[in-house]
Amino acid sequence: MPSFTTVISFVFTAYIAHSIYGIASMFIAPHCAEEPCLHPFTQENKGQVLVLYSKYQRPSSLSDLELIDNWEDFNFSESHEKYVNFSVPRQLKRNGTMYLHVFFSPKNQKFSNWRDFLQQEYLSHTVAPLTVYQVPDADTFSLLGEKNVSTEEKPRNVVFEKKPLPVTHLRSKIQLNILQHSSPLPRKDIPHEIAPLLTVTRDNRFVPPVYIDSLSFRIKDLLKVDKNTHEVNLHFSYSPISFGKLRVWVQFSSSLEQMKNFGFTDKDLDDVKGIFTDTNIYFLCLTFFVAGFHILFDILAFKNDISFWRHKKSMVGLSTRTVVWRAFSQTVIFLYLLEEDTSLLVTVPSGLGCIIEVGPFLIC
């Protein structure tokens, strides 16, 4: 009968192989062998992008939309950057909510009015929150002032600070992407990550979807909005995106939403976003591969520790001082991480290590 180590190693290897296959298959676009097929609508890689905002996620009429910027003769096969001065509406100064609406048309036509632009058939649309509610960074203050005055001498001078409330913050950096894919897609076999993003016309053509990268939304880029904020500078970045990368990015965004439902805070999610956006994709894959083996070795070490202490009836032959010190230091580190409200990505592994070190006192 195979040992526990052999079984765990085999399961881990099978899991890694399946994960590599699953990720690799996402970068392979489905091929349309027979009709009906959806053919891409492209016109010399030129188009028009319209950036709007609204207080509604689903505006009922064009009057609910306001123009931020209009990009004509837009070459969506190349990367671009642009800074736009945004006049803060009165609603945001009153702790309101705003949504960013981006429209893209591969038809490079001239319109006298941007509302006429929204009436055409070949149009791709996406929406994302332009604002979030965040507790502002609190200024440092001295509770007792410059002098060390006891509460018995001057009890009226003691002021209890109220807990700050979340206020409106504006996203200052926005990353836009447009799908670059020139091959036809099978109408009945479109991946579920891409299907909701496609705009299909009556002549079986699809408009390249425009996508707002939510992974690029970072806490450090948020701007606090108050009554004295009249104008902010928005940084728009654009880069074309491949079929596989768009699928992966949509999957990651969906996973972050699930993590938020499981109780992860915005800070935890921001740490996860930093892993994907601030790291090279190839180095990130190597990191995942090494981290997988690290988890495997931790599981095997945990198994060996349990097996050792199960058959150990006393502390004979062991340094009691060393065992106590290791358990004490690991417990202090774990409690410190809890006190500082550190990310769960760090606290959970530290808690498992604390269990491993304290376990011998419960067994012997």
Short mmCIF file of N, CA and C in Angstrom, two decimals, residues 11-171:
data_model
loop_
_atom_site.label_atom_id
_atom_site.label_comp_id
_atom_site.label_asym_id
_atom_site.label_seq_id
_atom_site.Cartn_x
_atom_site.Cartn_y
_atom_site.Cartn_z
N VAL A 11 -1.17 13.40 -5.77
CA VAL A 11 -2.32 14.29 -5.90
C VAL A 11 -1.85 15.71 -6.22
N PHE A 12 -0.79 16.14 -5.57
CA PHE A 12 -0.27 17.49 -5.83
C PHE A 12 0.23 17.61 -7.27
N THR A 13 0.96 16.62 -7.76
CA THR A 13 1.46 16.66 -9.13
C THR A 13 0.31 16.68 -10.13
N ALA A 14 -0.72 15.87 -9.88
CA ALA A 14 -1.88 15.87 -10.77
C ALA A 14 -2.59 17.21 -10.75
N TYR A 15 -2.68 17.84 -9.57
CA TYR A 15 -3.32 19.14 -9.47
C TYR A 15 -2.54 20.21 -10.23
N ILE A 16 -1.22 20.21 -10.09
CA ILE A 16 -0.39 21.20 -10.79
C ILE A 16 -0.51 21.01 -12.30
N ALA A 17 -0.48 19.76 -12.76
CA ALA A 17 -0.60 19.49 -14.19
C ALA A 17 -1.95 19.94 -14.73
N HIS A 18 -3.02 19.68 -13.96
CA HIS A 18 -4.35 20.10 -14.39
C HIS A 18 -4.46 21.62 -14.41
N SER A 19 -3.86 22.30 -13.44
CA SER A 19 -3.90 23.76 -13.40
C SER A 19 -3.16 24.36 -14.59
N ILE A 20 -1.98 23.80 -14.91
CA ILE A 20 -1.21 24.30 -16.05
C ILE A 20 -2.00 24.11 -17.34
N TYR A 21 -2.64 22.95 -17.48
CA TYR A 21 -3.44 22.69 -18.67
C TYR A 21 -4.62 23.65 -18.76
N GLY A 22 -5.28 23.90 -17.62
CA GLY A 22 -6.42 24.79 -17.61
C GLY A 22 -6.05 26.22 -17.98
N ILE A 23 -4.92 26.71 -17.44
CA ILE A 23 -4.49 28.07 -17.76
C ILE A 23 -4.05 28.17 -19.21
N ALA A 24 -3.32 27.16 -19.70
CA ALA A 24 -2.87 27.18 -21.10
C ALA A 24 -4.04 27.14 -22.07
N SER A 25 -5.09 26.37 -21.73
CA SER A 25 -6.24 26.27 -22.62
C SER A 25 -7.01 27.59 -22.72
N MET A 26 -6.90 28.44 -21.70
CA MET A 26 -7.58 29.72 -21.74
C MET A 26 -6.97 30.66 -22.77
N PHE A 27 -5.71 30.47 -23.09
CA PHE A 27 -5.04 31.34 -24.05
C PHE A 27 -5.23 30.86 -25.49
N ILE A 28 -5.90 29.73 -25.66
CA ILE A 28 -6.16 29.20 -27.01
C ILE A 28 -7.59 29.54 -27.38
N ALA A 29 -7.76 30.42 -28.34
CA ALA A 29 -9.09 30.84 -28.75
C ALA A 29 -9.78 29.71 -29.53
N PRO A 30 -11.08 29.53 -29.35
CA PRO A 30 -11.79 28.48 -30.10
C PRO A 30 -11.80 28.78 -31.59
N HIS A 31 -11.67 27.73 -32.37
CA HIS A 31 -11.64 27.87 -33.83
C HIS A 31 -13.00 27.50 -34.40
N CYS A 32 -13.47 28.32 -35.32
CA CYS A 32 -14.77 28.08 -35.95
C CYS A 32 -14.56 27.24 -37.20
N ALA A 33 -14.96 25.97 -37.12
CA ALA A 33 -14.76 25.05 -38.25
C ALA A 33 -15.91 25.12 -39.25
N GLU A 34 -17.12 25.42 -38.77
CA GLU A 34 -18.27 25.47 -39.66
C GLU A 34 -19.23 26.55 -39.18
N GLU A 35 -20.05 27.00 -40.08
CA GLU A 35 -21.02 28.03 -39.75
C GLU A 35 -22.10 27.49 -38.80
N PRO A 36 -22.70 28.34 -37.95
CA PRO A 36 -22.57 29.80 -37.95
C PRO A 36 -21.34 30.28 -37.18
N CYS A 37 -20.67 31.27 -37.73
CA CYS A 37 -19.49 31.86 -37.11
C CYS A 37 -19.73 33.35 -36.91
N LEU A 38 -19.03 33.89 -35.91
CA LEU A 38 -19.05 35.32 -35.67
C LEU A 38 -17.74 35.90 -36.18
N HIS A 39 -17.84 36.81 -37.14
CA HIS A 39 -16.66 37.40 -37.74
C HIS A 39 -16.37 38.76 -37.10
N PRO A 40 -15.12 39.05 -36.85
CA PRO A 40 -14.79 40.33 -36.20
C PRO A 40 -15.05 41.51 -37.13
N PHE A 41 -15.51 42.60 -36.55
CA PHE A 41 -15.70 43.82 -37.31
C PHE A 41 -14.48 44.71 -37.08
N THR A 42 -13.63 44.81 -38.05
CA THR A 42 -12.44 45.65 -37.97
C THR A 42 -12.38 46.54 -39.19
N GLN A 43 -11.87 47.75 -39.00
CA GLN A 43 -11.78 48.71 -40.09
C GLN A 43 -10.50 49.52 -39.91
N GLU A 44 -9.40 48.92 -40.38
CA GLU A 44 -8.08 49.57 -40.39
C GLU A 44 -7.62 49.95 -38.98
N ASN A 45 -8.05 49.17 -37.96
CA ASN A 45 -7.62 49.40 -36.58
C ASN A 45 -7.88 50.82 -36.12
N LYS A 46 -8.87 51.47 -36.69
CA LYS A 46 -9.23 52.82 -36.28
C LYS A 46 -10.66 52.81 -35.78
N GLY A 47 -10.92 53.64 -34.80
CA GLY A 47 -12.26 53.71 -34.24
C GLY A 47 -12.44 54.97 -33.43
N GLN A 48 -13.46 54.96 -32.61
CA GLN A 48 -13.78 56.10 -31.77
C GLN A 48 -14.19 55.62 -30.39
N VAL A 49 -13.65 56.27 -29.35
CA VAL A 49 -13.94 55.92 -27.97
C VAL A 49 -14.60 57.12 -27.30
N LEU A 50 -15.69 56.85 -26.63
CA LEU A 50 -16.43 57.89 -25.91
C LEU A 50 -16.42 57.55 -24.43
N VAL A 51 -15.92 58.46 -23.60
CA VAL A 51 -15.84 58.26 -22.15
C VAL A 51 -16.87 59.18 -21.50
N LEU A 52 -17.82 58.57 -20.78
CA LEU A 52 -18.91 59.30 -20.14
C LEU A 52 -18.99 58.93 -18.67
N TYR A 53 -19.78 59.69 -17.93
CA TYR A 53 -20.06 59.34 -16.55
C TYR A 53 -21.54 59.56 -16.27
N SER A 54 -22.02 58.85 -15.26
CA SER A 54 -23.42 58.96 -14.87
C SER A 54 -23.56 58.53 -13.42
N LYS A 55 -24.60 59.04 -12.77
CA LYS A 55 -24.88 58.61 -11.40
C LYS A 55 -25.63 57.29 -11.38
N TYR A 56 -25.99 56.80 -12.57
CA TYR A 56 -26.70 55.52 -12.68
C TYR A 56 -25.81 54.48 -13.34
N GLN A 57 -25.88 53.26 -12.82
CA GLN A 57 -25.16 52.17 -13.46
C GLN A 57 -25.82 51.78 -14.77
N ARG A 58 -27.16 51.88 -14.81
CA ARG A 58 -27.91 51.61 -16.03
C ARG A 58 -28.80 52.82 -16.32
N PRO A 59 -28.26 53.83 -16.97
CA PRO A 59 -29.06 55.03 -17.24
C PRO A 59 -30.23 54.72 -18.16
N SER A 60 -31.35 55.36 -17.87
CA SER A 60 -32.57 55.10 -18.64
C SER A 60 -32.64 55.93 -19.91
N SER A 61 -31.89 57.02 -20.00
CA SER A 61 -31.92 57.88 -21.18
C SER A 61 -30.56 58.54 -21.36
N LEU A 62 -30.35 59.14 -22.50
CA LEU A 62 -29.09 59.82 -22.78
C LEU A 62 -28.89 61.05 -21.91
N SER A 63 -29.96 61.60 -21.40
CA SER A 63 -29.84 62.78 -20.53
C SER A 63 -29.18 62.46 -19.20
N ASP A 64 -29.10 61.17 -18.85
CA ASP A 64 -28.44 60.75 -17.60
C ASP A 64 -26.93 60.64 -17.76
N LEU A 65 -26.41 60.83 -18.97
CA LEU A 65 -24.98 60.70 -19.25
C LEU A 65 -24.37 62.07 -19.47
N GLU A 66 -23.11 62.21 -19.01
CA GLU A 66 -22.36 63.44 -19.20
C GLU A 66 -20.99 63.08 -19.79
N LEU A 67 -20.52 63.91 -20.70
CA LEU A 67 -19.29 63.64 -21.43
C LEU A 67 -18.05 63.97 -20.59
N ILE A 68 -17.08 63.05 -20.60
CA ILE A 68 -15.76 63.30 -20.03
C ILE A 68 -14.75 63.59 -21.12
N ASP A 69 -14.69 62.72 -22.13
CA ASP A 69 -13.76 62.93 -23.23
C ASP A 69 -14.19 62.12 -24.44
N ASN A 70 -13.75 62.56 -25.61
CA ASN A 70 -14.09 61.92 -26.88
C ASN A 70 -12.80 61.71 -27.66
N TRP A 71 -12.50 60.44 -27.98
CA TRP A 71 -11.26 60.10 -28.68
C TRP A 71 -11.61 59.69 -30.11
N GLU A 72 -11.39 60.58 -31.05
CA GLU A 72 -11.63 60.30 -32.45
C GLU A 72 -10.34 59.83 -33.12
N ASP A 73 -10.49 59.13 -34.24
CA ASP A 73 -9.34 58.57 -34.97
C ASP A 73 -8.44 57.78 -34.02
N PHE A 74 -9.08 56.95 -33.22
CA PHE A 74 -8.36 56.21 -32.18
C PHE A 74 -7.79 54.92 -32.75
N ASN A 75 -6.48 54.77 -32.69
CA ASN A 75 -5.81 53.55 -33.16
C ASN A 75 -5.78 52.55 -32.00
N PHE A 76 -6.70 51.58 -32.02
CA PHE A 76 -6.80 50.67 -30.89
C PHE A 76 -5.85 49.48 -30.98
N SER A 77 -4.91 49.51 -31.94
CA SER A 77 -3.87 48.48 -32.00
C SER A 77 -2.59 48.91 -31.30
N GLU A 78 -2.55 50.13 -30.79
CA GLU A 78 -1.37 50.66 -30.11
C GLU A 78 -1.75 51.15 -28.72
N SER A 79 -0.76 51.22 -27.84
CA SER A 79 -0.98 51.70 -26.47
C SER A 79 -1.00 53.22 -26.45
N HIS A 80 -1.82 53.76 -25.56
CA HIS A 80 -1.95 55.21 -25.42
C HIS A 80 -2.07 55.57 -23.95
N GLU A 81 -1.75 56.83 -23.66
CA GLU A 81 -1.96 57.41 -22.33
C GLU A 81 -2.49 58.82 -22.52
N LYS A 82 -3.41 59.21 -21.64
CA LYS A 82 -3.99 60.54 -21.76
C LYS A 82 -4.45 61.02 -20.39
N TYR A 83 -4.21 62.31 -20.12
CA TYR A 83 -4.68 62.94 -18.89
C TYR A 83 -5.85 63.85 -19.24
N VAL A 84 -6.91 63.74 -18.45
CA VAL A 84 -8.14 64.49 -18.70
C VAL A 84 -8.52 65.25 -17.44
N ASN A 85 -8.78 66.53 -17.59
CA ASN A 85 -9.27 67.34 -16.47
C ASN A 85 -10.77 67.09 -16.29
N PHE A 86 -11.12 66.63 -15.12
CA PHE A 86 -12.50 66.26 -14.82
C PHE A 86 -13.08 67.22 -13.81
N SER A 87 -14.12 67.93 -14.20
CA SER A 87 -14.81 68.84 -13.29
C SER A 87 -15.73 68.04 -12.37
N VAL A 88 -15.47 68.12 -11.09
CA VAL A 88 -16.22 67.33 -10.12
C VAL A 88 -17.64 67.85 -10.00
N PRO A 89 -18.65 67.03 -10.29
CA PRO A 89 -20.04 67.50 -10.15
C PRO A 89 -20.44 67.68 -8.70
N ARG A 90 -21.52 68.42 -8.51
CA ARG A 90 -21.96 68.74 -7.16
C ARG A 90 -22.35 67.49 -6.38
N GLN A 91 -22.85 66.49 -7.06
CA GLN A 91 -23.30 65.29 -6.37
C GLN A 91 -22.15 64.58 -5.66
N LEU A 92 -20.96 64.55 -6.29
CA LEU A 92 -19.82 63.89 -5.67
C LEU A 92 -19.37 64.62 -4.41
N LYS A 93 -19.50 65.95 -4.41
CA LYS A 93 -19.11 66.72 -3.23
C LYS A 93 -20.03 66.43 -2.05
N ARG A 94 -21.20 65.89 -2.35
CA ARG A 94 -22.17 65.54 -1.30
C ARG A 94 -22.15 64.04 -1.01
N ASN A 95 -21.01 63.42 -1.19
CA ASN A 95 -20.83 62.00 -0.90
C ASN A 95 -21.66 61.12 -1.84
N GLY A 96 -21.73 61.52 -3.12
CA GLY A 96 -22.50 60.78 -4.08
C GLY A 96 -21.71 59.67 -4.75
N THR A 97 -22.36 58.99 -5.69
CA THR A 97 -21.77 57.86 -6.41
C THR A 97 -21.80 58.16 -7.90
N MET A 98 -20.74 57.75 -8.60
CA MET A 98 -20.65 57.93 -10.04
C MET A 98 -20.16 56.65 -10.69
N TYR A 99 -20.62 56.44 -11.94
CA TYR A 99 -20.19 55.29 -12.73
C TYR A 99 -19.54 55.78 -14.02
N LEU A 100 -18.53 55.06 -14.44
CA LEU A 100 -17.83 55.37 -15.68
C LEU A 100 -18.38 54.50 -16.80
N HIS A 101 -18.81 55.13 -17.89
CA HIS A 101 -19.33 54.43 -19.05
C HIS A 101 -18.39 54.69 -20.22
N VAL A 102 -17.94 53.61 -20.86
CA VAL A 102 -17.04 53.72 -22.00
C VAL A 102 -17.68 53.03 -23.19
N PHE A 103 -17.77 53.75 -24.30
CA PHE A 103 -18.34 53.24 -25.53
C PHE A 103 -17.24 53.21 -26.61
N PHE A 104 -17.26 52.16 -27.41
CA PHE A 104 -16.27 52.02 -28.48
C PHE A 104 -16.97 51.60 -29.77
N SER A 105 -16.59 52.25 -30.86
CA SER A 105 -17.11 51.91 -32.17
C SER A 105 -15.94 51.72 -33.13
N PRO A 106 -15.87 50.58 -33.82
CA PRO A 106 -14.79 50.39 -34.80
C PRO A 106 -15.00 51.20 -36.08
N LYS A 107 -16.18 51.82 -36.21
CA LYS A 107 -16.43 52.68 -37.35
C LYS A 107 -15.91 54.08 -37.06
N ASN A 108 -14.93 54.50 -37.82
CA ASN A 108 -14.33 55.81 -37.60
C ASN A 108 -15.11 56.86 -38.38
N GLN A 109 -16.29 57.21 -37.86
CA GLN A 109 -17.15 58.18 -38.51
C GLN A 109 -17.19 59.47 -37.69
N LYS A 110 -17.52 60.54 -38.37
CA LYS A 110 -17.62 61.83 -37.71
C LYS A 110 -19.08 62.11 -37.35
N PHE A 111 -19.29 62.55 -36.11
CA PHE A 111 -20.63 62.88 -35.66
C PHE A 111 -20.62 64.31 -35.11
N SER A 112 -21.66 65.02 -35.42
CA SER A 112 -21.77 66.39 -34.92
C SER A 112 -22.08 66.44 -33.44
N ASN A 113 -22.67 65.37 -32.94
CA ASN A 113 -23.05 65.32 -31.53
C ASN A 113 -22.75 63.92 -31.00
N TRP A 114 -22.19 63.85 -29.79
CA TRP A 114 -21.83 62.54 -29.25
C TRP A 114 -23.06 61.68 -28.99
N ARG A 115 -24.21 62.27 -28.83
CA ARG A 115 -25.43 61.48 -28.65
C ARG A 115 -25.80 60.74 -29.93
N ASP A 116 -25.46 61.33 -31.09
CA ASP A 116 -25.67 60.62 -32.35
C ASP A 116 -24.75 59.41 -32.47
N PHE A 117 -23.59 59.52 -31.85
CA PHE A 117 -22.64 58.40 -31.85
C PHE A 117 -23.22 57.17 -31.15
N LEU A 118 -24.03 57.39 -30.12
CA LEU A 118 -24.58 56.28 -29.33
C LEU A 118 -25.76 55.60 -30.01
N GLN A 119 -26.20 56.11 -31.15
CA GLN A 119 -27.36 55.54 -31.82
C GLN A 119 -26.98 54.46 -32.83
N GLN A 120 -25.70 54.27 -33.11
CA GLN A 120 -25.30 53.33 -34.14
C GLN A 120 -25.32 51.88 -33.62
N GLU A 121 -25.32 50.94 -34.56
CA GLU A 121 -25.44 49.53 -34.21
C GLU A 121 -24.12 48.94 -33.77
N TYR A 122 -23.03 49.31 -34.43
CA TYR A 122 -21.73 48.73 -34.13
C TYR A 122 -21.12 49.48 -32.95
N LEU A 123 -21.48 49.04 -31.76
CA LEU A 123 -21.07 49.76 -30.56
C LEU A 123 -20.83 48.77 -29.42
N SER A 124 -19.72 48.96 -28.75
CA SER A 124 -19.39 48.15 -27.57
C SER A 124 -19.42 49.05 -26.35
N HIS A 125 -19.91 48.52 -25.24
CA HIS A 125 -20.11 49.34 -24.04
C HIS A 125 -19.68 48.57 -22.80
N THR A 126 -19.10 49.28 -21.85
CA THR A 126 -18.75 48.70 -20.55
C THR A 126 -18.93 49.77 -19.49
N VAL A 127 -19.12 49.34 -18.25
CA VAL A 127 -19.36 50.26 -17.15
C VAL A 127 -18.62 49.75 -15.93
N ALA A 128 -18.14 50.70 -15.10
CA ALA A 128 -17.44 50.36 -13.86
C ALA A 128 -17.61 51.52 -12.89
N PRO A 129 -17.56 51.26 -11.58
CA PRO A 129 -17.68 52.36 -10.61
C PRO A 129 -16.52 53.35 -10.76
N LEU A 130 -16.84 54.62 -10.82
CA LEU A 130 -15.82 55.66 -10.85
C LEU A 130 -15.45 56.13 -9.45
N THR A 131 -16.32 55.84 -8.49
CA THR A 131 -16.10 56.25 -7.11
C THR A 131 -16.24 55.05 -6.18
N VAL A 132 -15.60 55.14 -5.03
CA VAL A 132 -15.74 54.15 -3.96
C VAL A 132 -15.83 54.90 -2.64
N TYR A 133 -16.40 54.23 -1.64
CA TYR A 133 -16.46 54.80 -0.31
C TYR A 133 -15.32 54.24 0.53
N GLN A 134 -14.51 55.15 1.05
CA GLN A 134 -13.30 54.77 1.77
C GLN A 134 -13.15 55.66 2.99
N VAL A 135 -12.67 55.08 4.09
CA VAL A 135 -12.38 55.88 5.27
C VAL A 135 -11.10 56.67 5.01
N PRO A 136 -11.12 57.99 5.10
CA PRO A 136 -9.91 58.78 4.82
C PRO A 136 -8.83 58.53 5.84
N ASP A 137 -7.60 58.77 5.42
CA ASP A 137 -6.47 58.63 6.31
C ASP A 137 -6.58 59.64 7.44
N ALA A 138 -6.58 59.14 8.67
CA ALA A 138 -6.74 60.03 9.82
C ALA A 138 -5.45 60.75 10.12
N ASP A 139 -5.56 62.03 10.45
CA ASP A 139 -4.39 62.80 10.85
C ASP A 139 -3.98 62.38 12.26
N THR A 140 -2.68 62.38 12.48
CA THR A 140 -2.17 62.03 13.81
C THR A 140 -2.50 63.15 14.79
N PHE A 141 -2.84 62.77 15.99
CA PHE A 141 -3.17 63.77 17.00
C PHE A 141 -2.77 63.24 18.36
N SER A 142 -2.62 64.15 19.31
CA SER A 142 -2.29 63.81 20.68
C SER A 142 -3.55 63.87 21.51
N LEU A 143 -3.84 62.81 22.19
CA LEU A 143 -5.08 62.73 22.94
C LEU A 143 -5.10 63.70 24.11
N LEU A 144 -3.95 63.89 24.76
CA LEU A 144 -3.89 64.74 25.95
C LEU A 144 -3.28 66.10 25.65
N GLY A 145 -2.92 66.37 24.41
CA GLY A 145 -2.33 67.65 24.07
C GLY A 145 -0.85 67.66 24.37
N GLU A 146 -0.27 68.86 24.46
CA GLU A 146 1.17 68.99 24.68
C GLU A 146 1.55 68.64 26.11
N LYS A 147 0.66 68.89 27.04
CA LYS A 147 0.97 68.61 28.43
C LYS A 147 0.31 67.32 28.86
N ASN A 148 0.96 66.64 29.81
CA ASN A 148 0.42 65.41 30.34
C ASN A 148 -0.52 65.75 31.49
N VAL A 149 -1.78 65.96 31.17
CA VAL A 149 -2.76 66.39 32.16
C VAL A 149 -3.62 65.19 32.52
N SER A 150 -3.77 64.91 33.80
CA SER A 150 -4.58 63.78 34.24
C SER A 150 -6.06 64.12 34.12
N THR A 151 -6.87 63.10 33.98
CA THR A 151 -8.31 63.30 33.84
C THR A 151 -8.94 63.82 35.13
N GLU A 152 -8.28 63.59 36.27
CA GLU A 152 -8.83 64.06 37.52
C GLU A 152 -8.71 65.57 37.65
N GLU A 153 -7.60 66.16 37.08
CA GLU A 153 -7.40 67.59 37.19
C GLU A 153 -8.28 68.36 36.21
N LYS A 154 -8.32 67.90 34.92
CA LYS A 154 -9.08 68.62 33.90
C LYS A 154 -9.91 67.63 33.08
N PRO A 155 -10.96 67.15 33.65
CA PRO A 155 -11.75 66.16 32.92
C PRO A 155 -12.48 66.73 31.72
N ARG A 156 -12.74 68.06 31.70
CA ARG A 156 -13.50 68.64 30.61
C ARG A 156 -12.68 68.80 29.34
N ASN A 157 -11.34 68.72 29.45
CA ASN A 157 -10.49 68.90 28.28
C ASN A 157 -10.32 67.63 27.46
N VAL A 158 -10.82 66.53 27.97
CA VAL A 158 -10.68 65.26 27.27
C VAL A 158 -11.76 65.18 26.18
N VAL A 159 -11.32 64.98 24.95
CA VAL A 159 -12.24 64.90 23.82
C VAL A 159 -12.17 63.51 23.23
N PHE A 160 -13.30 62.88 23.12
CA PHE A 160 -13.36 61.55 22.55
C PHE A 160 -13.60 61.68 21.04
N GLU A 161 -12.64 61.17 20.27
CA GLU A 161 -12.72 61.26 18.82
C GLU A 161 -13.74 60.27 18.27
N LYS A 162 -14.60 60.76 17.38
CA LYS A 162 -15.57 59.87 16.74
C LYS A 162 -14.89 59.05 15.65
N LYS A 163 -15.39 57.87 15.44
CA LYS A 163 -14.86 57.02 14.38
C LYS A 163 -15.17 57.65 13.02
N PRO A 164 -14.14 57.83 12.18
CA PRO A 164 -14.39 58.48 10.88
C PRO A 164 -15.30 57.65 10.00
N LEU A 165 -16.14 58.33 9.26
CA LEU A 165 -17.08 57.67 8.36
C LEU A 165 -16.52 57.62 6.95
N PRO A 166 -16.90 56.61 6.16
CA PRO A 166 -16.43 56.53 4.77
C PRO A 166 -16.95 57.71 3.95
N VAL A 167 -16.09 58.24 3.10
CA VAL A 167 -16.46 59.34 2.22
C VAL A 167 -16.13 58.95 0.78
N THR A 168 -16.63 59.73 -0.16
CA THR A 168 -16.43 59.44 -1.57
C THR A 168 -14.98 59.65 -1.97
N HIS A 169 -14.43 58.67 -2.67
CA HIS A 169 -13.09 58.76 -3.25
C HIS A 169 -13.20 58.49 -4.74
N LEU A 170 -12.42 59.21 -5.52
CA LEU A 170 -12.45 59.11 -6.97
C LEU A 170 -11.26 58.29 -7.46
N ARG A 171 -11.51 57.42 -8.41
CA ARG A 171 -10.42 56.65 -9.01
C ARG A 171 -9.66 57.57 -9.98
#
